[in-house]
Amino acid sequence: AQSVSQHNHHVILSEAASLELGCNYSYGGTVNLFWYVQYPGQHLQLLLKYFSGDPLVKGIKGFEAEFIKSKFSFNLRKPSVQWSDTAEYFCAVMPRRLGGYQKVTFGTGTKLQVIP
Amino acid sequence: DTEVTQTPKHLVMGMTNKKSLKCEQHMGHRAMYWYKQKAKKPPELMFVYSYEKLSINESVPSRFSPECPNSSLLNLHLHALQPEDSALYLCASSLNRSMNTEAFFGQGTRLTVV
């Protein structure tokens, strides 16, 4: 079974600071990777996804993530955060297997607080 | 329309009550899911429906009973719940069960069992 680790539980940054949130997964095969964001009082929204191809993926709102297969990592980055980025961020992994349901497993989440 | 709509947004129910949570999407998605999210925890999968048939039940107690009346609707019937069942219940949908698809989530129903 797959698992996902997000080592930063709570991150506090000032506006314009750079952001990197760590995500490591455990699974022996090929995976799809996702970052979801949950703004206060709102639903989970997809920030970006990696299925295959270029390991550097760009998402909405200036976020990007890099898949490093050798490190089983999919870290989320943003060069300059804004107060509106205050939210909880979830990394998720889905095994790529032909046929059948591919279960998505979420990490425990990282709460980002951006101070104006 | 890229929305998954859940009703109600909040629900308080007693342990002897019967209630239902509703979820609707009009994106033509054929896979729909129920997740449970406790405070400060990630969403945990409960059920998966694929083409209106129950595909996965993650060992959920029978006091939770899902139903998929058609390809756009997903219900979760609740009966004789316990206070520890209080949580945010999230519905999601995806195009199908194939490899390259992401899930779209609703805003959730915040359930309190008293």
PDB file of C-alpha atoms in Angstrom:
ATOM      1  CA  ALA A   1       0.000   0.000   0.000  1.00  0.00           C
ATOM      2  CA  GLN A   2       1.146   3.522  -0.679  1.00  0.00           C
ATOM      3  CA  SER A   3       1.786   6.220   1.905  1.00  0.00           C
ATOM      4  CA  VAL A   4       2.534   9.933   1.812  1.00  0.00           C
ATOM      5  CA  SER A   5       4.601  12.003   4.242  1.00  0.00           C
ATOM      6  CA  GLN A   6       4.447  15.739   4.630  1.00  0.00           C
ATOM      7  CA  HIS A   7       7.073  16.683   7.156  1.00  0.00           C
ATOM      8  CA  ASN A   8       6.100  20.324   7.643  1.00  0.00           C
ATOM      9  CA  HIS A   9       2.900  20.468   9.646  1.00  0.00           C
ATOM     10  CA  HIS A  10       2.747  24.210  10.136  1.00  0.00           C
ATOM     11  CA  VAL A  11       4.723  26.807   8.195  1.00  0.00           C
ATOM     12  CA  ILE A  12       4.682  30.532   8.886  1.00  0.00           C
ATOM     13  CA  LEU A  13       6.119  32.911   6.284  1.00  0.00           C
ATOM     14  CA  SER A  14       6.134  36.614   5.635  1.00  0.00           C
ATOM     15  CA  GLU A  15       4.718  37.905   2.380  1.00  0.00           C
ATOM     16  CA  ALA A  16       7.181  37.718  -0.535  1.00  0.00           C
ATOM     17  CA  ALA A  17       9.126  34.902   1.096  1.00  0.00           C
ATOM     18  CA  SER A  18       9.795  31.781  -0.942  1.00  0.00           C
ATOM     19  CA  LEU A  19       7.951  28.576  -0.149  1.00  0.00           C
ATOM     20  CA  GLU A  20       8.908  24.949  -0.381  1.00  0.00           C
ATOM     21  CA  LEU A  21       6.690  22.244   1.111  1.00  0.00           C
ATOM     22  CA  GLY A  22       8.033  18.734   1.259  1.00  0.00           C
ATOM     23  CA  CYS A  23       6.199  15.618   0.114  1.00  0.00           C
ATOM     24  CA  ASN A  24       7.603  12.102   0.033  1.00  0.00           C
ATOM     25  CA  TYR A  25       5.711   9.017  -0.938  1.00  0.00           C
ATOM     26  CA  SER A  26       6.210   5.325  -0.527  1.00  0.00           C
ATOM     27  CA  TYR A  27       5.161   3.022  -3.362  1.00  0.00           C
ATOM     28  CA  GLY A  28       7.071   0.507  -5.433  1.00  0.00           C
ATOM     29  CA  GLY A  29       5.548   1.326  -8.802  1.00  0.00           C
ATOM     30  CA  THR A  30       4.609   4.253 -10.985  1.00  0.00           C
ATOM     31  CA  VAL A  31       2.410   6.949  -9.488  1.00  0.00           C
ATOM     32  CA  ASN A  32       0.353  10.007 -10.277  1.00  0.00           C
ATOM     33  CA  LEU A  33       1.007  12.874  -7.879  1.00  0.00           C
ATOM     34  CA  PHE A  34      -1.171  15.786  -6.824  1.00  0.00           C
ATOM     35  CA  TRP A  35      -1.122  18.862  -4.657  1.00  0.00           C
ATOM     36  CA  TYR A  36      -4.485  20.035  -3.351  1.00  0.00           C
ATOM     37  CA  VAL A  37      -5.146  23.259  -1.456  1.00  0.00           C
ATOM     38  CA  GLN A  38      -7.918  23.931   1.048  1.00  0.00           C
ATOM     39  CA  TYR A  39      -8.483  27.614   1.792  1.00  0.00           C
ATOM     40  CA  PRO A  40     -10.213  28.407   5.097  1.00  0.00           C
ATOM     41  CA  GLY A  41     -13.853  27.396   4.883  1.00  0.00           C
ATOM     42  CA  GLN A  42     -13.532  26.201   1.315  1.00  0.00           C
ATOM     43  CA  HIS A  43     -13.322  22.892  -0.498  1.00  0.00           C
ATOM     44  CA  LEU A  44     -10.266  21.033  -1.672  1.00  0.00           C
ATOM     45  CA  GLN A  45      -9.002  22.387  -4.981  1.00  0.00           C
ATOM     46  CA  LEU A  46      -6.409  20.899  -7.285  1.00  0.00           C
ATOM     47  CA  LEU A  47      -3.247  23.023  -7.443  1.00  0.00           C
ATOM     48  CA  LEU A  48      -1.285  20.867  -9.832  1.00  0.00           C
ATOM     49  CA  LYS A  49      -0.770  17.297 -10.931  1.00  0.00           C
ATOM     50  CA  TYR A  50       1.909  15.062 -12.380  1.00  0.00           C
ATOM     51  CA  PHE A  51       1.016  12.075 -14.546  1.00  0.00           C
ATOM     52  CA  SER A  52       4.075  11.683 -16.793  1.00  0.00           C
ATOM     53  CA  GLY A  53       6.538  13.685 -18.902  1.00  0.00           C
ATOM     54  CA  ASP A  54       8.334  16.805 -17.686  1.00  0.00           C
ATOM     55  CA  PRO A  55       8.944  16.309 -13.949  1.00  0.00           C
ATOM     56  CA  LEU A  56       8.614  20.045 -13.338  1.00  0.00           C
ATOM     57  CA  VAL A  57       4.942  20.884 -13.374  1.00  0.00           C
ATOM     58  CA  LYS A  58       3.335  24.273 -13.122  1.00  0.00           C
ATOM     59  CA  GLY A  59      -0.004  24.808 -11.471  1.00  0.00           C
ATOM     60  CA  ILE A  60      -2.360  27.606 -10.704  1.00  0.00           C
ATOM     61  CA  LYS A  61      -1.504  30.784  -8.784  1.00  0.00           C
ATOM     62  CA  GLY A  62       2.223  30.580  -9.497  1.00  0.00           C
ATOM     63  CA  PHE A  63       2.814  27.234  -7.799  1.00  0.00           C
ATOM     64  CA  GLU A  64       5.073  24.571  -9.233  1.00  0.00           C
ATOM     65  CA  ALA A  65       6.262  21.155  -8.121  1.00  0.00           C
ATOM     66  CA  GLU A  66       9.118  18.920  -9.100  1.00  0.00           C
ATOM     67  CA  PHE A  67       8.909  15.144  -9.214  1.00  0.00           C
ATOM     68  CA  ILE A  68      12.224  13.531  -8.314  1.00  0.00           C
ATOM     69  CA  LYS A  69      11.734   9.829  -8.868  1.00  0.00           C
ATOM     70  CA  SER A  70      14.984   8.776  -7.201  1.00  0.00           C
ATOM     71  CA  LYS A  71      13.961  10.560  -4.021  1.00  0.00           C
ATOM     72  CA  PHE A  72      10.268   9.619  -4.156  1.00  0.00           C
ATOM     73  CA  SER A  73       9.562  13.305  -3.697  1.00  0.00           C
ATOM     74  CA  PHE A  74       7.124  15.845  -5.099  1.00  0.00           C
ATOM     75  CA  ASN A  75       7.893  19.137  -3.379  1.00  0.00           C
ATOM     76  CA  LEU A  76       5.721  22.187  -3.862  1.00  0.00           C
ATOM     77  CA  ARG A  77       7.333  25.580  -4.480  1.00  0.00           C
ATOM     78  CA  LYS A  78       6.370  29.187  -4.946  1.00  0.00           C
ATOM     79  CA  PRO A  79       8.953  31.956  -5.346  1.00  0.00           C
ATOM     80  CA  SER A  80       6.976  34.654  -3.522  1.00  0.00           C
ATOM     81  CA  VAL A  81       3.976  33.917  -1.311  1.00  0.00           C
ATOM     82  CA  GLN A  82       1.034  36.216  -0.727  1.00  0.00           C
ATOM     83  CA  TRP A  83      -1.286  36.559   2.242  1.00  0.00           C
ATOM     84  CA  SER A  84      -3.995  34.919   0.127  1.00  0.00           C
ATOM     85  CA  ASP A  85      -1.918  31.725  -0.004  1.00  0.00           C
ATOM     86  CA  THR A  86      -2.788  31.070   3.638  1.00  0.00           C
ATOM     87  CA  ALA A  87      -4.372  27.622   3.477  1.00  0.00           C
ATOM     88  CA  GLU A  88      -3.789  23.946   4.116  1.00  0.00           C
ATOM     89  CA  TYR A  89      -1.886  22.044   1.456  1.00  0.00           C
ATOM     90  CA  PHE A  90      -2.266  18.315   0.857  1.00  0.00           C
ATOM     91  CA  CYS A  91       0.007  16.131  -1.212  1.00  0.00           C
ATOM     92  CA  ALA A  92      -1.650  13.021  -2.670  1.00  0.00           C
ATOM     93  CA  VAL A  93      -0.490   9.938  -4.538  1.00  0.00           C
ATOM     94  CA  MET A  94      -2.326   7.535  -6.813  1.00  0.00           C
ATOM     95  CA  PRO A  95      -0.727   4.338  -8.152  1.00  0.00           C
ATOM     96  CA  ARG A  96      -0.790   3.953 -11.915  1.00  0.00           C
ATOM     97  CA  ARG A  97      -2.138   0.495 -12.637  1.00  0.00           C
ATOM     98  CA  LEU A  98      -4.150  -0.729 -15.575  1.00  0.00           C
ATOM     99  CA  GLY A  99      -7.745  -1.440 -14.716  1.00  0.00           C
ATOM    100  CA  GLY A 100      -9.489  -1.256 -11.389  1.00  0.00           C
ATOM    101  CA  TYR A 101      -9.822   1.654  -9.017  1.00  0.00           C
ATOM    102  CA  GLN A 102      -6.689   3.558  -8.183  1.00  0.00           C
ATOM    103  CA  LYS A 103      -6.917   4.655  -4.578  1.00  0.00           C
ATOM    104  CA  VAL A 104      -5.747   8.169  -3.786  1.00  0.00           C
ATOM    105  CA  THR A 105      -3.864   8.540  -0.518  1.00  0.00           C
ATOM    106  CA  PHE A 106      -3.437  11.956   1.049  1.00  0.00           C
ATOM    107  CA  GLY A 107      -0.637  13.241   3.232  1.00  0.00           C
ATOM    108  CA  THR A 108      -1.433  14.728   6.627  1.00  0.00           C
ATOM    109  CA  GLY A 109      -1.365  18.259   5.261  1.00  0.00           C
ATOM    110  CA  THR A 110       0.726  21.381   5.833  1.00  0.00           C
ATOM    111  CA  LYS A 111      -0.897  24.450   7.240  1.00  0.00           C
ATOM    112  CA  LEU A 112       0.651  27.566   5.665  1.00  0.00           C
ATOM    113  CA  GLN A 113       0.204  30.900   7.383  1.00  0.00           C
ATOM    114  CA  VAL A 114       1.409  33.980   5.502  1.00  0.00           C
ATOM    115  CA  ILE A 115       1.890  37.110   7.566  1.00  0.00           C
ATOM    116  CA  PRO A 116       1.333  40.439   5.801  1.00  0.00           C
TER     117      PRO A 116
ATOM    118  CA  ASP B   1     -19.721  23.660 -14.666  1.00  0.00           C
ATOM    119  CA  THR B   2     -16.815  22.257 -12.699  1.00  0.00           C
ATOM    120  CA  GLU B   3     -18.570  22.015  -9.385  1.00  0.00           C
ATOM    121  CA  VAL B   4     -19.443  19.267  -7.016  1.00  0.00           C
ATOM    122  CA  THR B   5     -22.349  20.451  -4.883  1.00  0.00           C
ATOM    123  CA  GLN B   6     -23.027  19.030  -1.451  1.00  0.00           C
ATOM    124  CA  THR B   7     -26.041  19.593   0.758  1.00  0.00           C
ATOM    125  CA  PRO B   8     -26.531  20.384   3.516  1.00  0.00           C
ATOM    126  CA  LYS B   9     -23.418  22.383   4.442  1.00  0.00           C
ATOM    127  CA  HIS B  10     -23.962  21.718   8.140  1.00  0.00           C
ATOM    128  CA  LEU B  11     -25.913  18.994   9.904  1.00  0.00           C
ATOM    129  CA  VAL B  12     -26.502  18.277  13.565  1.00  0.00           C
ATOM    130  CA  MET B  13     -28.151  14.961  14.329  1.00  0.00           C
ATOM    131  CA  GLY B  14     -28.913  12.821  17.336  1.00  0.00           C
ATOM    132  CA  MET B  15     -27.702   9.273  17.686  1.00  0.00           C
ATOM    133  CA  THR B  16     -31.168   7.873  16.940  1.00  0.00           C
ATOM    134  CA  ASN B  17     -31.815  10.054  13.883  1.00  0.00           C
ATOM    135  CA  LYS B  18     -31.792   9.074  10.229  1.00  0.00           C
ATOM    136  CA  LYS B  19     -30.442  11.652   7.831  1.00  0.00           C
ATOM    137  CA  SER B  20     -28.957  11.797   4.336  1.00  0.00           C
ATOM    138  CA  LEU B  21     -26.132  13.715   2.739  1.00  0.00           C
ATOM    139  CA  LYS B  22     -26.451  14.599  -0.915  1.00  0.00           C
ATOM    140  CA  CYS B  23     -23.885  15.190  -3.627  1.00  0.00           C
ATOM    141  CA  GLU B  24     -24.413  16.280  -7.209  1.00  0.00           C
ATOM    142  CA  GLN B  25     -22.148  16.863 -10.207  1.00  0.00           C
ATOM    143  CA  HIS B  26     -22.914  17.657 -13.842  1.00  0.00           C
ATOM    144  CA  MET B  27     -19.464  17.188 -15.332  1.00  0.00           C
ATOM    145  CA  GLY B  28     -20.260  13.792 -16.832  1.00  0.00           C
ATOM    146  CA  HIS B  29     -17.990  12.103 -14.311  1.00  0.00           C
ATOM    147  CA  ARG B  30     -18.644   8.407 -13.857  1.00  0.00           C
ATOM    148  CA  ALA B  31     -16.687   7.851 -10.642  1.00  0.00           C
ATOM    149  CA  MET B  32     -17.923   9.375  -7.382  1.00  0.00           C
ATOM    150  CA  TYR B  33     -16.487   9.124  -3.904  1.00  0.00           C
ATOM    151  CA  TRP B  34     -17.255   9.744  -0.267  1.00  0.00           C
ATOM    152  CA  TYR B  35     -14.418  10.816   2.004  1.00  0.00           C
ATOM    153  CA  LYS B  36     -14.389  11.531   5.736  1.00  0.00           C
ATOM    154  CA  GLN B  37     -12.104  14.230   7.124  1.00  0.00           C
ATOM    155  CA  LYS B  38     -11.542  14.658  10.838  1.00  0.00           C
ATOM    156  CA  ALA B  39     -10.037  17.868  12.175  1.00  0.00           C
ATOM    157  CA  LYS B  40      -6.348  18.272  11.369  1.00  0.00           C
ATOM    158  CA  LYS B  41      -6.343  14.987   9.408  1.00  0.00           C
ATOM    159  CA  PRO B  42      -6.275  14.216   5.696  1.00  0.00           C
ATOM    160  CA  PRO B  43      -9.375  12.991   3.871  1.00  0.00           C
ATOM    161  CA  GLU B  44      -9.930   9.255   4.227  1.00  0.00           C
ATOM    162  CA  LEU B  45     -11.701   7.298   1.543  1.00  0.00           C
ATOM    163  CA  MET B  46     -14.999   5.660   2.503  1.00  0.00           C
ATOM    164  CA  PHE B  47     -16.719   4.561  -0.714  1.00  0.00           C
ATOM    165  CA  VAL B  48     -16.189   4.599  -4.456  1.00  0.00           C
ATOM    166  CA  TYR B  49     -18.924   4.338  -7.045  1.00  0.00           C
ATOM    167  CA  SER B  50     -18.025   3.624 -10.626  1.00  0.00           C
ATOM    168  CA  TYR B  51     -20.722   3.804 -13.293  1.00  0.00           C
ATOM    169  CA  GLU B  52     -23.354   3.900 -10.522  1.00  0.00           C
ATOM    170  CA  LYS B  53     -22.131   0.645  -8.959  1.00  0.00           C
ATOM    171  CA  LEU B  54     -20.412   0.395  -5.588  1.00  0.00           C
ATOM    172  CA  SER B  55     -16.813  -0.398  -6.378  1.00  0.00           C
ATOM    173  CA  ILE B  56     -15.008   0.089  -3.079  1.00  0.00           C
ATOM    174  CA  ASN B  57     -16.141   0.025   0.535  1.00  0.00           C
ATOM    175  CA  GLU B  58     -13.194   0.812   2.803  1.00  0.00           C
ATOM    176  CA  SER B  59     -14.575  -1.274   5.679  1.00  0.00           C
ATOM    177  CA  VAL B  60     -17.031   1.442   6.620  1.00  0.00           C
ATOM    178  CA  PRO B  61     -19.563   0.585   9.376  1.00  0.00           C
ATOM    179  CA  SER B  62     -23.056  -0.263   8.153  1.00  0.00           C
ATOM    180  CA  ARG B  63     -24.511   2.811   9.865  1.00  0.00           C
ATOM    181  CA  PHE B  64     -23.229   4.592   6.737  1.00  0.00           C
ATOM    182  CA  SER B  65     -25.115   3.512   3.632  1.00  0.00           C
ATOM    183  CA  PRO B  66     -24.210   4.974   0.232  1.00  0.00           C
ATOM    184  CA  GLU B  67     -26.517   5.157  -2.732  1.00  0.00           C
ATOM    185  CA  CYS B  68     -25.988   6.273  -6.326  1.00  0.00           C
ATOM    186  CA  PRO B  69     -29.418   6.805  -7.933  1.00  0.00           C
ATOM    187  CA  ASN B  70     -27.936   8.035 -11.223  1.00  0.00           C
ATOM    188  CA  SER B  71     -24.691   9.190 -12.747  1.00  0.00           C
ATOM    189  CA  SER B  72     -25.026  12.727 -11.331  1.00  0.00           C
ATOM    190  CA  LEU B  73     -26.125  11.995  -7.779  1.00  0.00           C
ATOM    191  CA  LEU B  74     -24.545  10.350  -4.783  1.00  0.00           C
ATOM    192  CA  ASN B  75     -26.189  10.024  -1.381  1.00  0.00           C
ATOM    193  CA  LEU B  76     -24.898   8.943   1.992  1.00  0.00           C
ATOM    194  CA  HIS B  77     -27.601   7.678   4.341  1.00  0.00           C
ATOM    195  CA  LEU B  78     -26.825   7.967   8.028  1.00  0.00           C
ATOM    196  CA  HIS B  79     -28.471   5.997  10.834  1.00  0.00           C
ATOM    197  CA  ALA B  80     -27.609   5.430  14.487  1.00  0.00           C
ATOM    198  CA  LEU B  81     -24.366   7.364  14.287  1.00  0.00           C
ATOM    199  CA  GLN B  82     -21.957   7.844  17.172  1.00  0.00           C
ATOM    200  CA  PRO B  83     -20.424  11.118  18.375  1.00  0.00           C
ATOM    201  CA  GLU B  84     -17.069   9.973  16.986  1.00  0.00           C
ATOM    202  CA  ASP B  85     -18.626  10.049  13.506  1.00  0.00           C
ATOM    203  CA  SER B  86     -18.664  13.837  13.716  1.00  0.00           C
ATOM    204  CA  ALA B  87     -16.473  15.052  10.856  1.00  0.00           C
ATOM    205  CA  LEU B  88     -16.432  16.821   7.504  1.00  0.00           C
ATOM    206  CA  TYR B  89     -17.862  14.510   4.835  1.00  0.00           C
ATOM    207  CA  LEU B  90     -16.514  15.215   1.394  1.00  0.00           C
ATOM    208  CA  CYS B  91     -17.900  14.100  -1.912  1.00  0.00           C
ATOM    209  CA  ALA B  92     -15.669  13.961  -4.966  1.00  0.00           C
ATOM    210  CA  SER B  93     -15.973  12.936  -8.571  1.00  0.00           C
ATOM    211  CA  SER B  94     -13.591  12.072 -11.358  1.00  0.00           C
ATOM    212  CA  LEU B  95     -13.937  11.323 -15.014  1.00  0.00           C
ATOM    213  CA  ASN B  96     -13.634   7.584 -14.508  1.00  0.00           C
ATOM    214  CA  ARG B  97     -11.459   5.089 -12.704  1.00  0.00           C
ATOM    215  CA  SER B  98      -8.644   5.223 -15.225  1.00  0.00           C
ATOM    216  CA  MET B  99      -5.069   6.115 -14.531  1.00  0.00           C
ATOM    217  CA  ASN B 100      -4.972   9.731 -15.633  1.00  0.00           C
ATOM    218  CA  THR B 101      -7.686  11.566 -13.820  1.00  0.00           C
ATOM    219  CA  GLU B 102      -7.928  13.832 -10.817  1.00  0.00           C
ATOM    220  CA  ALA B 103     -10.753  14.225  -8.322  1.00  0.00           C
ATOM    221  CA  PHE B 104     -12.915  17.327  -7.945  1.00  0.00           C
ATOM    222  CA  PHE B 105     -14.161  17.894  -4.418  1.00  0.00           C
ATOM    223  CA  GLY B 106     -17.296  19.442  -2.998  1.00  0.00           C
ATOM    224  CA  GLN B 107     -17.268  21.844  -0.046  1.00  0.00           C
ATOM    225  CA  GLY B 108     -18.322  19.122   2.306  1.00  0.00           C
ATOM    226  CA  THR B 109     -21.013  18.606   4.916  1.00  0.00           C
ATOM    227  CA  ARG B 110     -19.892  19.323   8.445  1.00  0.00           C
ATOM    228  CA  LEU B 111     -21.666  16.708  10.539  1.00  0.00           C
ATOM    229  CA  THR B 112     -22.061  16.883  14.293  1.00  0.00           C
ATOM    230  CA  VAL B 113     -23.540  13.889  16.112  1.00  0.00           C
ATOM    231  CA  VAL B 114     -24.915  14.688  19.541  1.00  0.00           C
TER     232      VAL B 114
END
